[in-house]
Coordinates of C-alpha atoms in Angstrom, one line a residue:
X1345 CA -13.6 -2.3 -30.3
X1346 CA -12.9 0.9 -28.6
X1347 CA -12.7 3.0 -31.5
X1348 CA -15.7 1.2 -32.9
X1349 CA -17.8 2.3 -29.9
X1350 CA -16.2 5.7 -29.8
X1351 CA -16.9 6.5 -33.5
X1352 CA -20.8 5.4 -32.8
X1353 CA -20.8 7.6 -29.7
X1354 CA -19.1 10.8 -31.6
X1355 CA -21.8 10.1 -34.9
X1356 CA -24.7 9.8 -32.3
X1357 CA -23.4 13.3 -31.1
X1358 CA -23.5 14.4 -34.5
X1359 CA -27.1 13.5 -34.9
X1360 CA -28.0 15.2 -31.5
X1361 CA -29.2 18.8 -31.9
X1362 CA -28.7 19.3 -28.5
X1363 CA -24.4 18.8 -29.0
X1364 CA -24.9 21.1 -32.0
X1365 CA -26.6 23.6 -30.6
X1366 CA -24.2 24.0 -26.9
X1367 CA -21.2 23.0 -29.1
X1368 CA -22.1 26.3 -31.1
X1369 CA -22.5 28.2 -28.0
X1370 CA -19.5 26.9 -26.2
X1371 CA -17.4 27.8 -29.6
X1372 CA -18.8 31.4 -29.9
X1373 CA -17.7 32.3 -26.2
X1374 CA -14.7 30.6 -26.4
X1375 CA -13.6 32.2 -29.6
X1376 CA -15.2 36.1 -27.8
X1377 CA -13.5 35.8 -24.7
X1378 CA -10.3 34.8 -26.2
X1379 CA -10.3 37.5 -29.1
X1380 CA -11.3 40.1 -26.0
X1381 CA -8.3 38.7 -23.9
X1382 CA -5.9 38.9 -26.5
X1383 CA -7.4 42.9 -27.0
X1384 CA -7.1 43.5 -23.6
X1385 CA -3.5 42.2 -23.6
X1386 CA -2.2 44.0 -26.8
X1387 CA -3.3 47.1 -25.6
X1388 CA -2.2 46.8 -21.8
X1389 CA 1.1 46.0 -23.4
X1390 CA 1.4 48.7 -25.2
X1391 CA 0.3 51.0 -23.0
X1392 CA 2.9 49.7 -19.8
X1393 CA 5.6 49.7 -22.2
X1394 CA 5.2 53.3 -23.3
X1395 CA 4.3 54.3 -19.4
X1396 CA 7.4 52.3 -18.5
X1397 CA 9.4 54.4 -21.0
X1398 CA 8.0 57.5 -20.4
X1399 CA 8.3 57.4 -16.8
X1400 CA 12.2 56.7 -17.7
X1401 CA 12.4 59.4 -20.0
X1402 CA 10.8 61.8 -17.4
X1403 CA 13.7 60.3 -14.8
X1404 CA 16.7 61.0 -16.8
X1405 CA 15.4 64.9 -17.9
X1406 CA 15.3 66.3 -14.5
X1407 CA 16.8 69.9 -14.0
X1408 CA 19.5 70.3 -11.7
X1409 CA 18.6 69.7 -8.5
X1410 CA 19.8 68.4 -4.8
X1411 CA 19.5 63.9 -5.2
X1412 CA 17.0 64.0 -2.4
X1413 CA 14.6 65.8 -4.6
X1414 CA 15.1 63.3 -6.9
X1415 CA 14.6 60.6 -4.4
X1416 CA 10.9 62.2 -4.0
X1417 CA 11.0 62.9 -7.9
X1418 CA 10.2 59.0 -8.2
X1419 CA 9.8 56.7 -11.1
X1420 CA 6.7 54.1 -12.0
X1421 CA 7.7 50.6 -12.2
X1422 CA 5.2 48.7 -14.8
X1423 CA 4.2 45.1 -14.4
X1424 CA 4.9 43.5 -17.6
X1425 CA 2.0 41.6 -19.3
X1426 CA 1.9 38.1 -19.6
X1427 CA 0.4 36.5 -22.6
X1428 CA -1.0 33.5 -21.0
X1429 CA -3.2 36.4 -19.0
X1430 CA -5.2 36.9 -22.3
X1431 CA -6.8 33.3 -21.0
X1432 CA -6.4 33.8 -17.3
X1433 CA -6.0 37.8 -15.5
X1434 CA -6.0 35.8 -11.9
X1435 CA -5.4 38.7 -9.6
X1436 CA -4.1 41.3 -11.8
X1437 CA -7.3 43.5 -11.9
X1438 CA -7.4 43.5 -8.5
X1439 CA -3.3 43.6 -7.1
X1440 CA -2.6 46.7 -9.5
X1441 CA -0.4 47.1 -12.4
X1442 CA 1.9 49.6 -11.1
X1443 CA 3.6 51.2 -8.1
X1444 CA 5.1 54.9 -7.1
X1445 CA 9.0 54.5 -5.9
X1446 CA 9.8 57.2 -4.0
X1447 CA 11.8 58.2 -0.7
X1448 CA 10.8 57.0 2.6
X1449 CA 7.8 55.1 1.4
X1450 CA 6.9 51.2 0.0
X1451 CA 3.5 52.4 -1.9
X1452 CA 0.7 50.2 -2.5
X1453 CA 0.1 49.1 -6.1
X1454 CA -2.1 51.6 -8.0
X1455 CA -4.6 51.5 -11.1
X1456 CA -6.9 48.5 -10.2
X1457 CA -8.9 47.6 -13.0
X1458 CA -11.3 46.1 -10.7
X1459 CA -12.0 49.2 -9.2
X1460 CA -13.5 51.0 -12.1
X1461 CA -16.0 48.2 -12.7
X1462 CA -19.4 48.1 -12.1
X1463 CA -21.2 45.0 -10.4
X1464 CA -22.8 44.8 -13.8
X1465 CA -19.7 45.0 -15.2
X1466 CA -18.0 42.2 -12.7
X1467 CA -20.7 40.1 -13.6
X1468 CA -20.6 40.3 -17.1
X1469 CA -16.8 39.5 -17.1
X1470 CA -15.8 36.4 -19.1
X1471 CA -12.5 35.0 -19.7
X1472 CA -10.7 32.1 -21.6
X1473 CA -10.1 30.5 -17.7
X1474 CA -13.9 31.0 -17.0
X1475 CA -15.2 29.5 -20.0
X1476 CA -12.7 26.5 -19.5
X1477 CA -13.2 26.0 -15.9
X1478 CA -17.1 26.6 -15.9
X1479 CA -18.9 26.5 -19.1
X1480 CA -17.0 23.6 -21.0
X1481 CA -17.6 21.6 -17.6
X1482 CA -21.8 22.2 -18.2
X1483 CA -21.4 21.6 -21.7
X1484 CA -20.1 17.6 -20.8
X1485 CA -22.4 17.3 -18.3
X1486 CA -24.8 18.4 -20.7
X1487 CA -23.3 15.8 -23.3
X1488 CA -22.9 13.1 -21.0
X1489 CA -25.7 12.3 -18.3
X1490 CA -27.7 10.1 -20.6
X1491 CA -24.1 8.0 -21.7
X1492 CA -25.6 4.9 -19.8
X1493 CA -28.5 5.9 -18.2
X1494 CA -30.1 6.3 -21.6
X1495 CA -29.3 3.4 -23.2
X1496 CA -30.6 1.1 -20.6
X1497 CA -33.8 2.8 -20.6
X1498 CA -34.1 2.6 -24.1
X1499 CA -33.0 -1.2 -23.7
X1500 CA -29.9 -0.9 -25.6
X1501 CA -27.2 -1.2 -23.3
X1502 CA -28.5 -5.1 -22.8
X1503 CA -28.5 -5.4 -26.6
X1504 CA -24.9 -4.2 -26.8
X1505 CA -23.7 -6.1 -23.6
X1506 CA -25.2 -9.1 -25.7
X1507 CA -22.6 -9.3 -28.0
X1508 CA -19.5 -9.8 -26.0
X1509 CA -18.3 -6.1 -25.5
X1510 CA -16.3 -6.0 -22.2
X1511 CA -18.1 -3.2 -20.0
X1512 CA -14.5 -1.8 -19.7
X1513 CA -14.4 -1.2 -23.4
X1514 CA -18.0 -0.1 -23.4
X1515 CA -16.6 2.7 -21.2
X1516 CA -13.7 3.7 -22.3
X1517 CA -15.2 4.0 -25.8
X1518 CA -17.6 6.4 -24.7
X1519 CA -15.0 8.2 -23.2
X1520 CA -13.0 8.6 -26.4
X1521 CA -15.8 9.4 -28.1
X1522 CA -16.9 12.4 -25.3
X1523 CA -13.4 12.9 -25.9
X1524 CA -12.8 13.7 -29.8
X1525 CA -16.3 15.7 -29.8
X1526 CA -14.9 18.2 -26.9
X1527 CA -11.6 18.5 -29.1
X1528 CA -13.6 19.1 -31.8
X1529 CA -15.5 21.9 -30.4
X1530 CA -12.1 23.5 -28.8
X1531 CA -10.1 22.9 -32.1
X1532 CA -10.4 26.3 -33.7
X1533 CA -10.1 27.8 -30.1
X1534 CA -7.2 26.1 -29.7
X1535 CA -5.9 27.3 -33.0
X1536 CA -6.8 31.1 -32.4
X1537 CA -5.2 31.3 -28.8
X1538 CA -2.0 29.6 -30.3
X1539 CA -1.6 32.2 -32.8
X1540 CA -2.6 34.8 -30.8
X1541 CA 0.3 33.6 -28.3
X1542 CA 2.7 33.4 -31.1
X1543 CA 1.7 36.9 -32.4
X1544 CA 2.4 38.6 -29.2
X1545 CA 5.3 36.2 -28.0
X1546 CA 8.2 39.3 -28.3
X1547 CA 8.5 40.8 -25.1
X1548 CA 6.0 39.5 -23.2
X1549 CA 6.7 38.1 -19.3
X1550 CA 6.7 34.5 -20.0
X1551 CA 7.7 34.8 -23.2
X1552 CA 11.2 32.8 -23.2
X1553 CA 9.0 29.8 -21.3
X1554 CA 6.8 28.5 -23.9
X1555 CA 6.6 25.4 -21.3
X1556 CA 3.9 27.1 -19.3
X1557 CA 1.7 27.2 -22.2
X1558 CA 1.8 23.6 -22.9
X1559 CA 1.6 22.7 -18.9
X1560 CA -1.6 25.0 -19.0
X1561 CA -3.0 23.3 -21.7
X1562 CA -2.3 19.4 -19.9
X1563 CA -4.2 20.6 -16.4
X1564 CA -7.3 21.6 -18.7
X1565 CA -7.0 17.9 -20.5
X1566 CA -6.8 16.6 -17.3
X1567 CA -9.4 18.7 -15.9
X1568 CA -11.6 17.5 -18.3
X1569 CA -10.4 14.0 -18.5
X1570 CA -11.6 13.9 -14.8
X1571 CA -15.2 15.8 -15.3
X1572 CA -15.7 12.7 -18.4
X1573 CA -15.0 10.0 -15.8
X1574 CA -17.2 11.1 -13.1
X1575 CA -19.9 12.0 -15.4
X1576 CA -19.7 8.3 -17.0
X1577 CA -19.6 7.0 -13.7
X1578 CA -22.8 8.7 -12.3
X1579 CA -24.6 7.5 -15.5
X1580 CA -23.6 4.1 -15.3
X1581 CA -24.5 3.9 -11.2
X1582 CA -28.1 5.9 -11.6
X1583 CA -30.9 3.7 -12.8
X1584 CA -32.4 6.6 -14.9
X1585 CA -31.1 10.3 -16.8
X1586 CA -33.1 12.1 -14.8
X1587 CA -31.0 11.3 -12.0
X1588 CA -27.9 11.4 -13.7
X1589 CA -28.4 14.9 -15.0
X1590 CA -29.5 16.0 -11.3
X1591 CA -27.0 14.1 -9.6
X1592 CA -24.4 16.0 -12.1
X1593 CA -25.5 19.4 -12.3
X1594 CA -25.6 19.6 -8.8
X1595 CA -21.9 18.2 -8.7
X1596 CA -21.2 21.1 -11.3
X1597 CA -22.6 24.1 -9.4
X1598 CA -21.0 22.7 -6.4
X1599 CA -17.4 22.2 -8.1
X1600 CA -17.9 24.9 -10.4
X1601 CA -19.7 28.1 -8.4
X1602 CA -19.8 27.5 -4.7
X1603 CA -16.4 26.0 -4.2
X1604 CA -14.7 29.4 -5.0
X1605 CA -16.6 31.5 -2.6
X1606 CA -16.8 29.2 -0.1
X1607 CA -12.9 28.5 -0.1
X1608 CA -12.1 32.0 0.0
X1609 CA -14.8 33.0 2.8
X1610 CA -13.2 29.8 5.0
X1611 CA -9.0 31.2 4.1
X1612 CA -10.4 34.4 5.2
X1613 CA -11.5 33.4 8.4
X1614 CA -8.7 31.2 9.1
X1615 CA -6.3 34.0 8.5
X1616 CA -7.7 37.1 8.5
X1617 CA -6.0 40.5 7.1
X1618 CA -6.0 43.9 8.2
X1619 CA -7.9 46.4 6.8
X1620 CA -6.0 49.2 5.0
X1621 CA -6.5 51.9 7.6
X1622 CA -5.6 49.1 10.3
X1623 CA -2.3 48.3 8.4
X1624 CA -1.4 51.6 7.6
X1625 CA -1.5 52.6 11.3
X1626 CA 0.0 49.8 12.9
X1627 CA 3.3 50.6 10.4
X1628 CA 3.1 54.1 11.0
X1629 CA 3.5 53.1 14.8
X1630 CA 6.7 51.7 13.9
X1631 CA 8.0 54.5 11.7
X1632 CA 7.9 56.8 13.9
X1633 CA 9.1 54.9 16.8
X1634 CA 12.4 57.2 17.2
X1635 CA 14.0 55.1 19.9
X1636 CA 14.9 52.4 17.5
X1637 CA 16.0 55.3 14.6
X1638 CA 18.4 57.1 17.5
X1639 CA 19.6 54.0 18.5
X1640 CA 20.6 52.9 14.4
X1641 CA 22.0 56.3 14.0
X1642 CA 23.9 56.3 17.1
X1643 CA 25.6 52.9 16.1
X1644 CA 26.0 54.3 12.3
X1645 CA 28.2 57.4 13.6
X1646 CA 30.1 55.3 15.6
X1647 CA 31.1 53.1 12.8
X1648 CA 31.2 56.1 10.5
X1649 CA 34.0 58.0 13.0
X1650 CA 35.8 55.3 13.5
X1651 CA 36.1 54.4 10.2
X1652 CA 37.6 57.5 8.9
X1653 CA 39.5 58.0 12.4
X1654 CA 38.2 61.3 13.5
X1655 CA 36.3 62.9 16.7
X1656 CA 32.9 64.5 14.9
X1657 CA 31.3 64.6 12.4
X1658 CA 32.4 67.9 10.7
X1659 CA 35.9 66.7 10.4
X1660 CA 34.6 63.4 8.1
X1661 CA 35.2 64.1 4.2
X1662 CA 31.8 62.7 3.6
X1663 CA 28.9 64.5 4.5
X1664 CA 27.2 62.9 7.3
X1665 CA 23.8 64.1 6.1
X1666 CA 23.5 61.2 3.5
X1667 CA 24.7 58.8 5.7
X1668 CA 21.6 59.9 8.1
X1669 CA 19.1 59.7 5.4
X1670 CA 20.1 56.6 4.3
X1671 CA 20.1 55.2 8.1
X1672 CA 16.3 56.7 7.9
X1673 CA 15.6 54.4 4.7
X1674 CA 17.1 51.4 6.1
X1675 CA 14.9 52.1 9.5
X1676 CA 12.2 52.3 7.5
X1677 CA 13.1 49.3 5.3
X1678 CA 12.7 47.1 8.3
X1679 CA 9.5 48.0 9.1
X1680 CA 8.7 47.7 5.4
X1681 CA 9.7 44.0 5.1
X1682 CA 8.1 43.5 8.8
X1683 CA 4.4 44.3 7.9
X1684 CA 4.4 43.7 4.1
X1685 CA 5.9 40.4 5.0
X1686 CA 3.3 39.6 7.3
X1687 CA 0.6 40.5 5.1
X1688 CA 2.0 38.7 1.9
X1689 CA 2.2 35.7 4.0
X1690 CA -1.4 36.0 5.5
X1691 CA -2.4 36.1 1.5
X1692 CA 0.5 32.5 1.0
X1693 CA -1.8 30.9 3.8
X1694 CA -4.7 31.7 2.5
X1695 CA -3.9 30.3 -1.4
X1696 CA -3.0 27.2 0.8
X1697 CA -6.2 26.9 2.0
X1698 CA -7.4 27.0 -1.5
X1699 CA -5.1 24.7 -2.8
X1700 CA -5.9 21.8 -0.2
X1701 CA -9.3 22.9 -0.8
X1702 CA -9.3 21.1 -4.4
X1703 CA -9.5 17.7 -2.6
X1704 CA -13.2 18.4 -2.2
X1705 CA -13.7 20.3 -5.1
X1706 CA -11.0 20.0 -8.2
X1707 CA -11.6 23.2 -10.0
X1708 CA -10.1 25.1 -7.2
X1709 CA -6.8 22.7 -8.0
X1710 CA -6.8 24.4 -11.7
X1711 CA -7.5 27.4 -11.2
X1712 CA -4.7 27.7 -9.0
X1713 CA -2.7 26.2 -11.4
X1714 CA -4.3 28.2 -14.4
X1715 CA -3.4 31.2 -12.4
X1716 CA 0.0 30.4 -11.2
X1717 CA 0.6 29.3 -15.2
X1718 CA -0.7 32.4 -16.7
X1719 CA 1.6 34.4 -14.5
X1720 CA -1.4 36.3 -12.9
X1721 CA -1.5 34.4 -9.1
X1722 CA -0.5 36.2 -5.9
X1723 CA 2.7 34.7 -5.6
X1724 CA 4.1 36.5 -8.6
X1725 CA 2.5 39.2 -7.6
X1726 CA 4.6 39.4 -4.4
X1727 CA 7.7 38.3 -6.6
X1728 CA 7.6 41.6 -8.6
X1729 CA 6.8 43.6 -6.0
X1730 CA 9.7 42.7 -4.2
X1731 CA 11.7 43.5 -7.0
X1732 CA 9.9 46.6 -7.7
X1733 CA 11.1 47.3 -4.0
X1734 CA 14.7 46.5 -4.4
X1735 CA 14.5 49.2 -7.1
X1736 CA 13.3 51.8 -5.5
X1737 CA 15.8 50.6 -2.2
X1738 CA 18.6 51.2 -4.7
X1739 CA 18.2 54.4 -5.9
X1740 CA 17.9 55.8 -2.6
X1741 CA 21.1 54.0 -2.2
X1742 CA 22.5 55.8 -4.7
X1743 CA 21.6 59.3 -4.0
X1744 CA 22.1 59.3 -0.7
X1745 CA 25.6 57.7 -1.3
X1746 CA 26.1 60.3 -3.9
X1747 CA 25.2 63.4 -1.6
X1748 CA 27.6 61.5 1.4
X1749 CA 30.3 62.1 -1.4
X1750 CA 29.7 65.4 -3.2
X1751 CA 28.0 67.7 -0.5
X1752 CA 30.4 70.2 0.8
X1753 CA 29.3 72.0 4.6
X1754 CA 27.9 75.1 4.1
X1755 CA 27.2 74.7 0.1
X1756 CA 24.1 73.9 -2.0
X1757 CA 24.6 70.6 -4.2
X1758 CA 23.1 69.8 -7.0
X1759 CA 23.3 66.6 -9.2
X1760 CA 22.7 66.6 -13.2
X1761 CA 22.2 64.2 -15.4
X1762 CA 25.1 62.6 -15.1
X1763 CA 23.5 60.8 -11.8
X1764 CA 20.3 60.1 -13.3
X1765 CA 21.4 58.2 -15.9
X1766 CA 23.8 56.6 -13.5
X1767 CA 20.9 54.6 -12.0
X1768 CA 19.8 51.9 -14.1
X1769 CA 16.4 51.7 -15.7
X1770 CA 14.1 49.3 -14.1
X1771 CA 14.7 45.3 -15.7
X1772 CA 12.1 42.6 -14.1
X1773 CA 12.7 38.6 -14.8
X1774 CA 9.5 36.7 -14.5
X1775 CA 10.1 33.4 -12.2
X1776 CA 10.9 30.2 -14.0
X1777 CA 8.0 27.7 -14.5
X1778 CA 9.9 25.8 -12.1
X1779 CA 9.8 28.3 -9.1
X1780 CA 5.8 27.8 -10.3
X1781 CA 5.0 24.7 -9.7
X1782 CA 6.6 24.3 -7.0
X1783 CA 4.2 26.2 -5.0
X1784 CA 1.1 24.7 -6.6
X1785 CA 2.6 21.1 -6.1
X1786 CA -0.4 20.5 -3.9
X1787 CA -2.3 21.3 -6.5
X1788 CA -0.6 19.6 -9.3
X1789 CA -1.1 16.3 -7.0
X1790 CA -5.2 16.7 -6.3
X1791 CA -5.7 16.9 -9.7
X1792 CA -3.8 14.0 -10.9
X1793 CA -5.4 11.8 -8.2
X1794 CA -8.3 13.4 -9.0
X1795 CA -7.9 12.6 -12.4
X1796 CA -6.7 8.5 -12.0
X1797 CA -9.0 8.4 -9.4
X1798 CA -12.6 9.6 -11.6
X1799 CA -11.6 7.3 -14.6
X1800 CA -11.0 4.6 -12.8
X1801 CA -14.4 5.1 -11.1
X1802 CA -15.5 5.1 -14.2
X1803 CA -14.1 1.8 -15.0
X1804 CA -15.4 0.0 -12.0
X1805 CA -18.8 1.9 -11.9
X1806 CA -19.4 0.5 -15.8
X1807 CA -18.3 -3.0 -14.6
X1808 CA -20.8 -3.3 -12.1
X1809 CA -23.9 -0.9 -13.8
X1810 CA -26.9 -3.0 -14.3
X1811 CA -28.0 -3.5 -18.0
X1812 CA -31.8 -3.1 -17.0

């Protein structure tokens, strides 16, 4: 009986100009924004791989030259694409793409996308995620208002009541039927964005975890699982469609458009972040406090002398000089992971707030999850900065372990390219889809309550919907 019903609602769909005309529309953008996502990824590809070898090449054909020059020489480290960001970019056109390592410094990221844009520009944006997450959510409100609302005001549902159908079969028929028309619509997007993920699967950051991809694509069935139910159940409870449709396009522009701003207005305010001049100067306080740097160097000669079981420092066979610089980086290091930590973690608190946030509105649920899936959300954001920094930490490491060794008192050293190629190029592992989910399990458990909860609202709302 509930295939029956379904098959009657997807033929009445058919029939409706209205589903073929927003089924075309919600097929052309789905198909655009995809095609321009998977452009915009080939091409950023491309382009960080050859800057990521360039800047590599560049590194290893320096001229002789003392290693602390070379510390300030500095290297890019790229941020390798993801393919799933071809559907979601999350925070990438705002976080940066790639950051200067160099001596005595932890540099912001550089070349924001979102930077270069217009407001016309920002508006006029469209992505896979924003299609999924706001147009396809309009199109089965659009599809569904009038599910029950409209047969009982055409007399109908009475009719069909008449003849023994359960009211629980009665729904869930519709919903299958809502169901196979919004696959049919997403089918040959479907089929483009699997090949395009297939196309561009070599090399890319989450390309040995094909899991995230199929995990992405259950929170948007769920997602829209959920939107069905209540829609269903709204048209069932509300005597007319009129209602129905009010009643659910306010529910959309709530879920859909205000949720997001008003979410990220209310993280702000509970934990606000410095401005960049304010951040910049309260670490610069800290660099140059030279109390704590005499204090570190003091304690580092000591060790130093005693280690090598001489008075001062021009009888060690190392030259103390590196061993200062590197004291200076590790000072400095300190007062890196100090504010940046306290920063990163002001932007954690805030993605909590939006995650708990989905309890009132479940499209903040996935698109956290969308981001954190795609490989786009803060949090791997921070992870790859944090390994960018460990880079950079190691090379000055390096050459200022290699000047302790090789400079001689009173002599000029220069390195070759013997120690540039001695430090290794820059290798970045993306995060397992484990490490993912488990910061979005707060997520990953509104929207399955979310979910079990709206269909079975639809369930009891049909059971108790008048027939007249």
């Amino acid at each position: 009986m509930i295939s029956r019903i379904a098959r009657k609602e997807l033929t009445e769909m058919f029939r409706d100009g209205r589903f073929r005309l927003l089924a075309g529309m919600v097929l052309a953008i789905s198909l655009l924004s995809l095609a321009a996502g998977w452009k915009n990824y080939s091409e950023l590809s491309q382009q960080h791989a050859t800057a990521q070898q360039s800047t590599r090449t560049q590194w290893l054909a320096q001229d002789k030259k003392n290693p602390h020059s070379a510390a300030h020489y500095g290297v890019y480290a790229f941020k390798p694409k993801s393919q799933l960001a071809m559907v979601d970019t999350g925070v990438d056109p705002y976080m940066g793409v790639a950051v200067w390592l160099e001596a005595h410094k932890q540099n912001d990221f550089k070349f924001r996308p979102a930077q270069d844009r217009t407001a016309v520009q920002r508006f006029g944006e469209m992505t896979g995620a924003e299609v999924l997450q706001v147009f396809l959510p309009l199109f089965i409100v659009l599809m569904t208002f009038s599910a029950f609302s409209g047969e009982r005001e055409q007399g109908t549902l009475r009719q069909v009541l008449s003849l023994g159908v359960s009211r629980r079969d009665l729904a869930l028929g519709k919903a299958l039927g809502v169901s196979a028309a919004l696959g049919l619509v997403l089918l040959p997007a479907t089929v483009f964005a699997v090949l395009a993920l297939a196309w561009s699967a070599e090399g890319g950051l989450v390309s040995g975890d094909p899991i995230r991809g199929v995990m992405l694509g259950g929170v948007y069935l769920a997602y829209f699982a959920l939107l069905i139910g209540v829609s269903l159940a709204v048209s069932a409870r509300v005597r007319s469609s009129r209602v129905a449709l009010l009643v659910l396009l306010t529910f959309w522009f709530a879920n859909s458009l205000v949720a997001s701003r008003a979410a990220s207005d209310l993280a702000g305010w509970l934990y606000p972040t410095p401005s960049a001049i304010e951040f910049q100067k309260a670490m610069d306080v800290d660099l140059n406090n030279q109390d704590d740097m005499k204090i570190r160097l003091d304690k580092r000669r000591a060790e130093v002398l005693k280690q090598y079981q001489v008075d001062n420092i021009d009888a060690l066979p190392i030259a103390f000089s590196g061993v200062s610089m590197q004291e200076g980086e590790e000072h400095a290091n300190v007062v890196f992971d100090k504010h940046y930590g306290q920063l990163f973690d002001r932007y954690e608190q805030q993605n909590s707030v939006y995650q708990v946030g989905g309890v009132l509105a479940p499209m903040l649920s996935v698109r956290a999850l969308s981001m954190g899936l795609s490989g786009t959300d803060f949090p791997q954001h921070r992870h790859f900065a944090l390994a960018a920094e460990d880079y950079r930490r190691d090379i000055q490491r390096r050459l200022n372990g290699d000047i302790a060794t090789n400079q001689k008192k009173g002599q000029v050293y220069l390195a070759d390219q013997n120690l540039w190629a001695a430090v290794p190029d820059f290798d970045y592992t993306a995060p397992s889809t484990s490490w993912v989910i488990g910061n979005y399990t707060t997520s990953l458990l509104v929207l399955g309550l979310w979910t079990i909860a709206s269909l079975a609202y639809m369930v009891r709302s049909a059971n108790v919907a008048r027939a007249d």
